[in-house]
Amino acid sequence: MALTLHPGDLIVASAYPDPPFDLMENGSASGFDIELMRAICAQLKLSLQPVPYSGDDFNRIFDGLTKRTCDAVISGTTITPERSAIVQFSQPYLEFNQGIAVNRQRTPNVSSVAGLRRLTAGIQSGNTSDLVARRLLAEAAIRDIKYYPYHGIASALDDLEAGTIGLIIKLFPVISWLVKDRPALSVAMQVPTHEKLGIAFAKENDELREAVNAALDTLHGNGEFARIQARWFPAAP
């Protein structure tokens, strides 16, 4: 298989909005993912062609790899056994926990899972936060789960402000970014899931995965990865 679908280009799918990984600024793609992939493309002498994913379920983003409409997927993507069964991943490049956001005006004293009882969790379809939510539900730590389409995160945040739901679970840096301009909302805690993030490729495209891994090694070695990380995750270790 050729390195990329179109010689000289790297077609990369990302889901929006997913800040600080993927966001639009003045109509242009931005965020950690875009900067990292631009740096990787510079190493590989390829032109980055970012494409947005707009489906309801995040896990369907990988269809672009199996159907050969994109070369790679990067969207704050957790490496999981289920996903690894259909695509392959680069070496992990970041690790984060899940974060739980609440409405401080309605639930001011939530500081642990014990404070979530009788609350409904909002979850985007296809996110790994669903695993956390289902475990909390099985333990009777939350009352229920309400699912939103992936692009419906703004509706979930509106519902949290209105009290329709009592919490949102999402990868910690993303939920932290999403609530920063909503004074009533805040991240109450992290759930230690230790999720490793990777770039996804088609199962048969070992050549591209190995080339990207080599580029990541170079970016770590020359300090460029650390500079990109510090720009978008200033509190990251």
PDB file of C-alpha atoms in Angstrom:
ATOM      1  CA  MET A   1       0.000   0.000   0.000  1.00  0.00           C
ATOM      2  CA  ALA A   2       1.239   3.523  -0.797  1.00  0.00           C
ATOM      3  CA  LEU A   3       2.294   5.704   2.107  1.00  0.00           C
ATOM      4  CA  THR A   4      -0.699   8.048   1.593  1.00  0.00           C
ATOM      5  CA  LEU A   5      -3.850   7.944  -0.509  1.00  0.00           C
ATOM      6  CA  HIS A   6      -2.758  10.957  -2.577  1.00  0.00           C
ATOM      7  CA  PRO A   7       0.998  11.348  -3.164  1.00  0.00           C
ATOM      8  CA  GLY A   8       2.366  14.364  -1.304  1.00  0.00           C
ATOM      9  CA  ASP A   9      -0.731  14.830   0.890  1.00  0.00           C
ATOM     10  CA  LEU A  10      -1.682  13.537   4.321  1.00  0.00           C
ATOM     11  CA  ILE A  11      -5.465  13.495   4.755  1.00  0.00           C
ATOM     12  CA  VAL A  12      -6.242  13.606   8.482  1.00  0.00           C
ATOM     13  CA  ALA A  13      -9.724  13.376  10.003  1.00  0.00           C
ATOM     14  CA  SER A  14     -10.549  15.127  13.269  1.00  0.00           C
ATOM     15  CA  ALA A  15     -13.797  15.705  15.156  1.00  0.00           C
ATOM     16  CA  TYR A  16     -14.872  19.222  16.087  1.00  0.00           C
ATOM     17  CA  PRO A  17     -15.281  20.775  18.545  1.00  0.00           C
ATOM     18  CA  ASP A  18     -12.806  19.019  20.795  1.00  0.00           C
ATOM     19  CA  PRO A  19     -10.603  21.763  22.238  1.00  0.00           C
ATOM     20  CA  PRO A  20      -7.724  22.033  22.853  1.00  0.00           C
ATOM     21  CA  PHE A  21      -7.179  19.139  20.435  1.00  0.00           C
ATOM     22  CA  ASP A  22      -9.418  20.314  17.598  1.00  0.00           C
ATOM     23  CA  LEU A  23     -11.118  23.679  17.175  1.00  0.00           C
ATOM     24  CA  MET A  24     -11.944  26.246  14.559  1.00  0.00           C
ATOM     25  CA  GLU A  25     -10.449  29.719  14.826  1.00  0.00           C
ATOM     26  CA  ASN A  26     -11.725  32.263  12.293  1.00  0.00           C
ATOM     27  CA  GLY A  27     -12.828  29.422  10.044  1.00  0.00           C
ATOM     28  CA  SER A  28      -9.481  27.627  10.096  1.00  0.00           C
ATOM     29  CA  ALA A  29      -8.593  24.351  11.776  1.00  0.00           C
ATOM     30  CA  SER A  30      -6.477  24.821  14.895  1.00  0.00           C
ATOM     31  CA  GLY A  31      -5.511  23.089  18.102  1.00  0.00           C
ATOM     32  CA  PHE A  32      -2.904  20.667  19.367  1.00  0.00           C
ATOM     33  CA  ASP A  33      -3.784  17.991  16.797  1.00  0.00           C
ATOM     34  CA  ILE A  34      -3.355  20.328  13.858  1.00  0.00           C
ATOM     35  CA  GLU A  35      -0.058  21.744  15.092  1.00  0.00           C
ATOM     36  CA  LEU A  36       1.306  18.281  15.813  1.00  0.00           C
ATOM     37  CA  MET A  37       0.283  16.936  12.417  1.00  0.00           C
ATOM     38  CA  ARG A  38       1.758  19.972  10.661  1.00  0.00           C
ATOM     39  CA  ALA A  39       5.041  19.298  12.431  1.00  0.00           C
ATOM     40  CA  ILE A  40       4.864  15.615  11.464  1.00  0.00           C
ATOM     41  CA  CYS A  41       4.067  16.538   7.861  1.00  0.00           C
ATOM     42  CA  ALA A  42       7.102  18.826   7.794  1.00  0.00           C
ATOM     43  CA  GLN A  43       9.253  15.864   8.811  1.00  0.00           C
ATOM     44  CA  LEU A  44       7.686  13.620   6.168  1.00  0.00           C
ATOM     45  CA  LYS A  45       7.627  16.318   3.463  1.00  0.00           C
ATOM     46  CA  LEU A  46       3.863  15.993   3.105  1.00  0.00           C
ATOM     47  CA  SER A  47       1.108  18.601   2.885  1.00  0.00           C
ATOM     48  CA  LEU A  48      -1.479  18.370   5.669  1.00  0.00           C
ATOM     49  CA  GLN A  49      -5.090  18.135   4.468  1.00  0.00           C
ATOM     50  CA  PRO A  50      -7.347  18.264   7.569  1.00  0.00           C
ATOM     51  CA  VAL A  51     -10.929  17.071   7.119  1.00  0.00           C
ATOM     52  CA  PRO A  52     -13.731  17.420   9.695  1.00  0.00           C
ATOM     53  CA  TYR A  53     -15.760  14.490  10.990  1.00  0.00           C
ATOM     54  CA  SER A  54     -19.370  15.390  11.680  1.00  0.00           C
ATOM     55  CA  GLY A  55     -21.022  12.096  12.628  1.00  0.00           C
ATOM     56  CA  ASP A  56     -23.151  11.473  15.700  1.00  0.00           C
ATOM     57  CA  ASP A  57     -20.953   8.684  17.122  1.00  0.00           C
ATOM     58  CA  PHE A  58     -17.242   9.369  17.562  1.00  0.00           C
ATOM     59  CA  ASN A  59     -16.268   5.747  16.911  1.00  0.00           C
ATOM     60  CA  ARG A  60     -17.523   6.027  13.322  1.00  0.00           C
ATOM     61  CA  ILE A  61     -14.636   8.393  12.595  1.00  0.00           C
ATOM     62  CA  PHE A  62     -12.531   5.285  11.973  1.00  0.00           C
ATOM     63  CA  ASP A  63     -14.736   4.376   9.000  1.00  0.00           C
ATOM     64  CA  GLY A  64     -12.658   6.840   7.005  1.00  0.00           C
ATOM     65  CA  LEU A  65      -9.639   4.585   7.454  1.00  0.00           C
ATOM     66  CA  THR A  66     -11.396   1.347   6.613  1.00  0.00           C
ATOM     67  CA  LYS A  67     -13.125   2.959   3.600  1.00  0.00           C
ATOM     68  CA  ARG A  68      -9.886   4.707   2.569  1.00  0.00           C
ATOM     69  CA  THR A  69     -11.178   8.261   2.568  1.00  0.00           C
ATOM     70  CA  CYS A  70      -8.454   9.506   4.929  1.00  0.00           C
ATOM     71  CA  ASP A  71      -4.916   8.519   5.857  1.00  0.00           C
ATOM     72  CA  ALA A  72      -5.050   9.077   9.605  1.00  0.00           C
ATOM     73  CA  VAL A  73      -7.294  10.041  12.493  1.00  0.00           C
ATOM     74  CA  ILE A  74      -6.156  12.284  15.329  1.00  0.00           C
ATOM     75  CA  SER A  75      -8.757  13.762  17.651  1.00  0.00           C
ATOM     76  CA  GLY A  76      -7.634  13.322  21.228  1.00  0.00           C
ATOM     77  CA  THR A  77      -8.107   9.636  20.455  1.00  0.00           C
ATOM     78  CA  THR A  78      -7.750   7.108  23.266  1.00  0.00           C
ATOM     79  CA  ILE A  79      -6.142   3.804  22.308  1.00  0.00           C
ATOM     80  CA  THR A  80      -8.559   1.022  23.289  1.00  0.00           C
ATOM     81  CA  PRO A  81      -8.691  -2.721  22.538  1.00  0.00           C
ATOM     82  CA  GLU A  82     -11.960  -2.257  20.637  1.00  0.00           C
ATOM     83  CA  ARG A  83     -10.515   0.439  18.401  1.00  0.00           C
ATOM     84  CA  SER A  84      -7.251  -1.466  17.971  1.00  0.00           C
ATOM     85  CA  ALA A  85      -9.247  -4.370  16.556  1.00  0.00           C
ATOM     86  CA  ILE A  86     -10.193  -2.296  13.484  1.00  0.00           C
ATOM     87  CA  VAL A  87      -7.318   0.210  13.135  1.00  0.00           C
ATOM     88  CA  GLN A  88      -3.714   0.502  14.293  1.00  0.00           C
ATOM     89  CA  PHE A  89      -2.196   3.284  16.366  1.00  0.00           C
ATOM     90  CA  SER A  90       1.023   5.216  16.583  1.00  0.00           C
ATOM     91  CA  GLN A  91       3.065   5.136  19.728  1.00  0.00           C
ATOM     92  CA  PRO A  92       1.166   6.934  22.528  1.00  0.00           C
ATOM     93  CA  TYR A  93       2.002  10.620  22.660  1.00  0.00           C
ATOM     94  CA  LEU A  94      -0.045  11.933  25.625  1.00  0.00           C
ATOM     95  CA  GLU A  95      -1.937  10.517  28.618  1.00  0.00           C
ATOM     96  CA  PHE A  96      -4.956  11.978  30.418  1.00  0.00           C
ATOM     97  CA  ASN A  97      -7.744  11.080  32.831  1.00  0.00           C
ATOM     98  CA  GLN A  98     -11.456  11.692  32.470  1.00  0.00           C
ATOM     99  CA  GLY A  99     -12.844  14.831  34.096  1.00  0.00           C
ATOM    100  CA  ILE A 100     -16.256  15.379  35.680  1.00  0.00           C
ATOM    101  CA  ALA A 101     -17.864  18.808  35.349  1.00  0.00           C
ATOM    102  CA  VAL A 102     -20.785  19.919  37.531  1.00  0.00           C
ATOM    103  CA  ASN A 103     -22.932  22.984  38.049  1.00  0.00           C
ATOM    104  CA  ARG A 104     -21.475  24.673  41.130  1.00  0.00           C
ATOM    105  CA  GLN A 105     -24.574  26.794  41.601  1.00  0.00           C
ATOM    106  CA  ARG A 106     -26.788  23.708  41.848  1.00  0.00           C
ATOM    107  CA  THR A 107     -24.338  21.215  43.396  1.00  0.00           C
ATOM    108  CA  PRO A 108     -21.782  23.399  45.197  1.00  0.00           C
ATOM    109  CA  ASN A 109     -20.324  20.717  47.454  1.00  0.00           C
ATOM    110  CA  VAL A 110     -19.454  17.973  44.975  1.00  0.00           C
ATOM    111  CA  SER A 111     -15.825  16.962  45.473  1.00  0.00           C
ATOM    112  CA  SER A 112     -15.958  13.170  45.125  1.00  0.00           C
ATOM    113  CA  VAL A 113     -17.970  10.448  43.406  1.00  0.00           C
ATOM    114  CA  ALA A 114     -20.109  10.167  46.538  1.00  0.00           C
ATOM    115  CA  GLY A 115     -21.589  13.579  45.741  1.00  0.00           C
ATOM    116  CA  LEU A 116     -22.906  12.453  42.354  1.00  0.00           C
ATOM    117  CA  ARG A 117     -25.774  10.316  43.641  1.00  0.00           C
ATOM    118  CA  ARG A 118     -29.163  11.113  42.121  1.00  0.00           C
ATOM    119  CA  LEU A 119     -27.473  13.018  39.279  1.00  0.00           C
ATOM    120  CA  THR A 120     -27.723  12.201  35.562  1.00  0.00           C
ATOM    121  CA  ALA A 121     -24.504  12.151  33.533  1.00  0.00           C
ATOM    122  CA  GLY A 122     -24.275  13.641  30.046  1.00  0.00           C
ATOM    123  CA  ILE A 123     -22.107  11.642  27.619  1.00  0.00           C
ATOM    124  CA  GLN A 124     -21.214  12.084  23.948  1.00  0.00           C
ATOM    125  CA  SER A 125     -21.861   8.957  21.889  1.00  0.00           C
ATOM    126  CA  GLY A 126     -18.711   6.975  21.160  1.00  0.00           C
ATOM    127  CA  ASN A 127     -16.519   8.617  23.806  1.00  0.00           C
ATOM    128  CA  THR A 128     -14.503   6.573  26.303  1.00  0.00           C
ATOM    129  CA  SER A 129     -16.238   8.596  29.015  1.00  0.00           C
ATOM    130  CA  ASP A 130     -19.128   6.178  28.461  1.00  0.00           C
ATOM    131  CA  LEU A 131     -17.097   3.440  30.167  1.00  0.00           C
ATOM    132  CA  VAL A 132     -16.761   5.615  33.255  1.00  0.00           C
ATOM    133  CA  ALA A 133     -20.440   6.551  33.210  1.00  0.00           C
ATOM    134  CA  ARG A 134     -21.608   2.954  32.873  1.00  0.00           C
ATOM    135  CA  ARG A 135     -19.365   1.871  35.739  1.00  0.00           C
ATOM    136  CA  LEU A 136     -20.717   4.660  37.957  1.00  0.00           C
ATOM    137  CA  LEU A 137     -24.264   3.700  37.009  1.00  0.00           C
ATOM    138  CA  ALA A 138     -23.622   0.034  37.827  1.00  0.00           C
ATOM    139  CA  GLU A 139     -22.275   1.110  41.224  1.00  0.00           C
ATOM    140  CA  ALA A 140     -25.384   3.288  41.795  1.00  0.00           C
ATOM    141  CA  ALA A 141     -23.053   6.301  42.051  1.00  0.00           C
ATOM    142  CA  ILE A 142     -25.155   8.196  39.489  1.00  0.00           C
ATOM    143  CA  ARG A 143     -28.861   8.028  38.687  1.00  0.00           C
ATOM    144  CA  ASP A 144     -28.824   7.766  34.885  1.00  0.00           C
ATOM    145  CA  ILE A 145     -26.976   8.508  31.642  1.00  0.00           C
ATOM    146  CA  LYS A 146     -28.177  10.843  28.897  1.00  0.00           C
ATOM    147  CA  TYR A 147     -26.464  10.418  25.538  1.00  0.00           C
ATOM    148  CA  TYR A 148     -25.784  13.277  23.126  1.00  0.00           C
ATOM    149  CA  PRO A 149     -24.571  13.078  19.523  1.00  0.00           C
ATOM    150  CA  TYR A 150     -20.874  13.829  19.308  1.00  0.00           C
ATOM    151  CA  HIS A 151     -21.513  17.281  17.832  1.00  0.00           C
ATOM    152  CA  GLY A 152     -24.057  17.988  20.595  1.00  0.00           C
ATOM    153  CA  ILE A 153     -21.582  18.902  23.335  1.00  0.00           C
ATOM    154  CA  ALA A 154     -22.872  22.499  23.435  1.00  0.00           C
ATOM    155  CA  SER A 155     -26.367  21.175  24.147  1.00  0.00           C
ATOM    156  CA  ALA A 156     -24.972  19.049  26.973  1.00  0.00           C
ATOM    157  CA  LEU A 157     -23.264  22.081  28.482  1.00  0.00           C
ATOM    158  CA  ASP A 158     -26.486  24.100  28.161  1.00  0.00           C
ATOM    159  CA  ASP A 159     -28.387  21.291  29.908  1.00  0.00           C
ATOM    160  CA  LEU A 160     -25.828  21.205  32.707  1.00  0.00           C
ATOM    161  CA  GLU A 161     -26.285  24.940  33.216  1.00  0.00           C
ATOM    162  CA  ALA A 162     -30.068  24.519  33.204  1.00  0.00           C
ATOM    163  CA  GLY A 163     -29.982  21.574  35.603  1.00  0.00           C
ATOM    164  CA  THR A 164     -31.466  19.092  33.126  1.00  0.00           C
ATOM    165  CA  ILE A 165     -28.416  16.912  33.788  1.00  0.00           C
ATOM    166  CA  GLY A 166     -26.133  16.963  36.818  1.00  0.00           C
ATOM    167  CA  LEU A 167     -22.696  16.267  35.364  1.00  0.00           C
ATOM    168  CA  ILE A 168     -20.712  15.791  32.170  1.00  0.00           C
ATOM    169  CA  ILE A 169     -17.876  13.296  31.841  1.00  0.00           C
ATOM    170  CA  LYS A 170     -15.223  13.979  29.192  1.00  0.00           C
ATOM    171  CA  LEU A 171     -11.449  13.804  28.797  1.00  0.00           C
ATOM    172  CA  PHE A 172     -10.013  16.164  31.402  1.00  0.00           C
ATOM    173  CA  PRO A 173      -8.303  18.784  29.208  1.00  0.00           C
ATOM    174  CA  VAL A 174     -11.335  18.984  26.915  1.00  0.00           C
ATOM    175  CA  ILE A 175     -13.981  19.440  29.604  1.00  0.00           C
ATOM    176  CA  SER A 176     -11.684  21.919  31.373  1.00  0.00           C
ATOM    177  CA  TRP A 177     -11.511  24.000  28.188  1.00  0.00           C
ATOM    178  CA  LEU A 178     -15.248  23.738  27.496  1.00  0.00           C
ATOM    179  CA  VAL A 179     -16.337  25.059  30.918  1.00  0.00           C
ATOM    180  CA  LYS A 180     -13.790  27.869  31.275  1.00  0.00           C
ATOM    181  CA  ASP A 181     -16.165  30.478  29.830  1.00  0.00           C
ATOM    182  CA  ARG A 182     -19.237  29.175  31.686  1.00  0.00           C
ATOM    183  CA  PRO A 183     -18.968  30.574  35.247  1.00  0.00           C
ATOM    184  CA  ALA A 184     -21.635  28.282  36.707  1.00  0.00           C
ATOM    185  CA  LEU A 185     -19.725  25.168  35.608  1.00  0.00           C
ATOM    186  CA  SER A 186     -16.440  23.732  36.829  1.00  0.00           C
ATOM    187  CA  VAL A 187     -14.473  20.497  36.793  1.00  0.00           C
ATOM    188  CA  ALA A 188     -15.060  18.924  40.209  1.00  0.00           C
ATOM    189  CA  MET A 189     -12.700  15.941  39.924  1.00  0.00           C
ATOM    190  CA  GLN A 190     -10.684  13.641  37.715  1.00  0.00           C
ATOM    191  CA  VAL A 191     -11.323   9.924  37.319  1.00  0.00           C
ATOM    192  CA  PRO A 192      -7.921   8.171  37.055  1.00  0.00           C
ATOM    193  CA  THR A 193      -8.376   6.352  33.749  1.00  0.00           C
ATOM    194  CA  HIS A 194      -4.805   7.003  32.498  1.00  0.00           C
ATOM    195  CA  GLU A 195      -5.868   7.003  28.850  1.00  0.00           C
ATOM    196  CA  LYS A 196      -3.073   6.905  26.290  1.00  0.00           C
ATOM    197  CA  LEU A 197      -3.694   8.885  23.110  1.00  0.00           C
ATOM    198  CA  GLY A 198      -2.533   7.852  19.664  1.00  0.00           C
ATOM    199  CA  ILE A 199      -2.856   8.591  15.953  1.00  0.00           C
ATOM    200  CA  ALA A 200      -4.921   5.988  14.098  1.00  0.00           C
ATOM    201  CA  PHE A 201      -4.117   4.416  10.712  1.00  0.00           C
ATOM    202  CA  ALA A 202      -5.602   1.741   8.484  1.00  0.00           C
ATOM    203  CA  LYS A 203      -4.661  -1.772   9.594  1.00  0.00           C
ATOM    204  CA  GLU A 204      -2.687  -2.440   6.424  1.00  0.00           C
ATOM    205  CA  ASN A 205      -0.742   0.840   6.404  1.00  0.00           C
ATOM    206  CA  ASP A 206       2.289  -0.136   8.472  1.00  0.00           C
ATOM    207  CA  GLU A 207       4.489   2.104   6.334  1.00  0.00           C
ATOM    208  CA  LEU A 208       2.681   5.290   7.302  1.00  0.00           C
ATOM    209  CA  ARG A 209       2.460   4.321  10.988  1.00  0.00           C
ATOM    210  CA  GLU A 210       6.210   3.635  11.113  1.00  0.00           C
ATOM    211  CA  ALA A 211       6.990   6.921   9.326  1.00  0.00           C
ATOM    212  CA  VAL A 212       4.824   8.884  11.771  1.00  0.00           C
ATOM    213  CA  ASN A 213       6.396   7.116  14.753  1.00  0.00           C
ATOM    214  CA  ALA A 214       9.831   8.090  13.454  1.00  0.00           C
ATOM    215  CA  ALA A 215       8.657  11.689  13.042  1.00  0.00           C
ATOM    216  CA  LEU A 216       7.297  11.694  16.602  1.00  0.00           C
ATOM    217  CA  ASP A 217      10.670  10.478  17.860  1.00  0.00           C
ATOM    218  CA  THR A 218      12.347  13.345  16.013  1.00  0.00           C
ATOM    219  CA  LEU A 219       9.911  15.911  17.421  1.00  0.00           C
ATOM    220  CA  HIS A 220      10.505  14.631  20.943  1.00  0.00           C
ATOM    221  CA  GLY A 221      14.249  14.729  20.391  1.00  0.00           C
ATOM    222  CA  ASN A 222      14.446  18.272  18.997  1.00  0.00           C
ATOM    223  CA  GLY A 223      12.048  19.764  21.551  1.00  0.00           C
ATOM    224  CA  GLU A 224       9.283  20.646  19.079  1.00  0.00           C
ATOM    225  CA  PHE A 225       6.773  18.261  20.668  1.00  0.00           C
ATOM    226  CA  ALA A 226       7.359  19.860  24.078  1.00  0.00           C
ATOM    227  CA  ARG A 227       6.838  23.332  22.602  1.00  0.00           C
ATOM    228  CA  ILE A 228       3.526  22.323  21.011  1.00  0.00           C
ATOM    229  CA  GLN A 229       2.427  20.592  24.194  1.00  0.00           C
ATOM    230  CA  ALA A 230       3.242  23.632  26.330  1.00  0.00           C
ATOM    231  CA  ARG A 231       1.188  25.875  24.045  1.00  0.00           C
ATOM    232  CA  TRP A 232      -1.998  23.813  24.358  1.00  0.00           C
ATOM    233  CA  PHE A 233      -1.528  21.994  27.669  1.00  0.00           C
ATOM    234  CA  PRO A 234       0.449  24.451  29.833  1.00  0.00           C
ATOM    235  CA  ALA A 235      -0.288  22.506  33.027  1.00  0.00           C
ATOM    236  CA  ALA A 236       0.681  19.111  31.566  1.00  0.00           C
ATOM    237  CA  PRO A 237       3.722  17.432  33.168  1.00  0.00           C
TER     238      PRO A 237
END
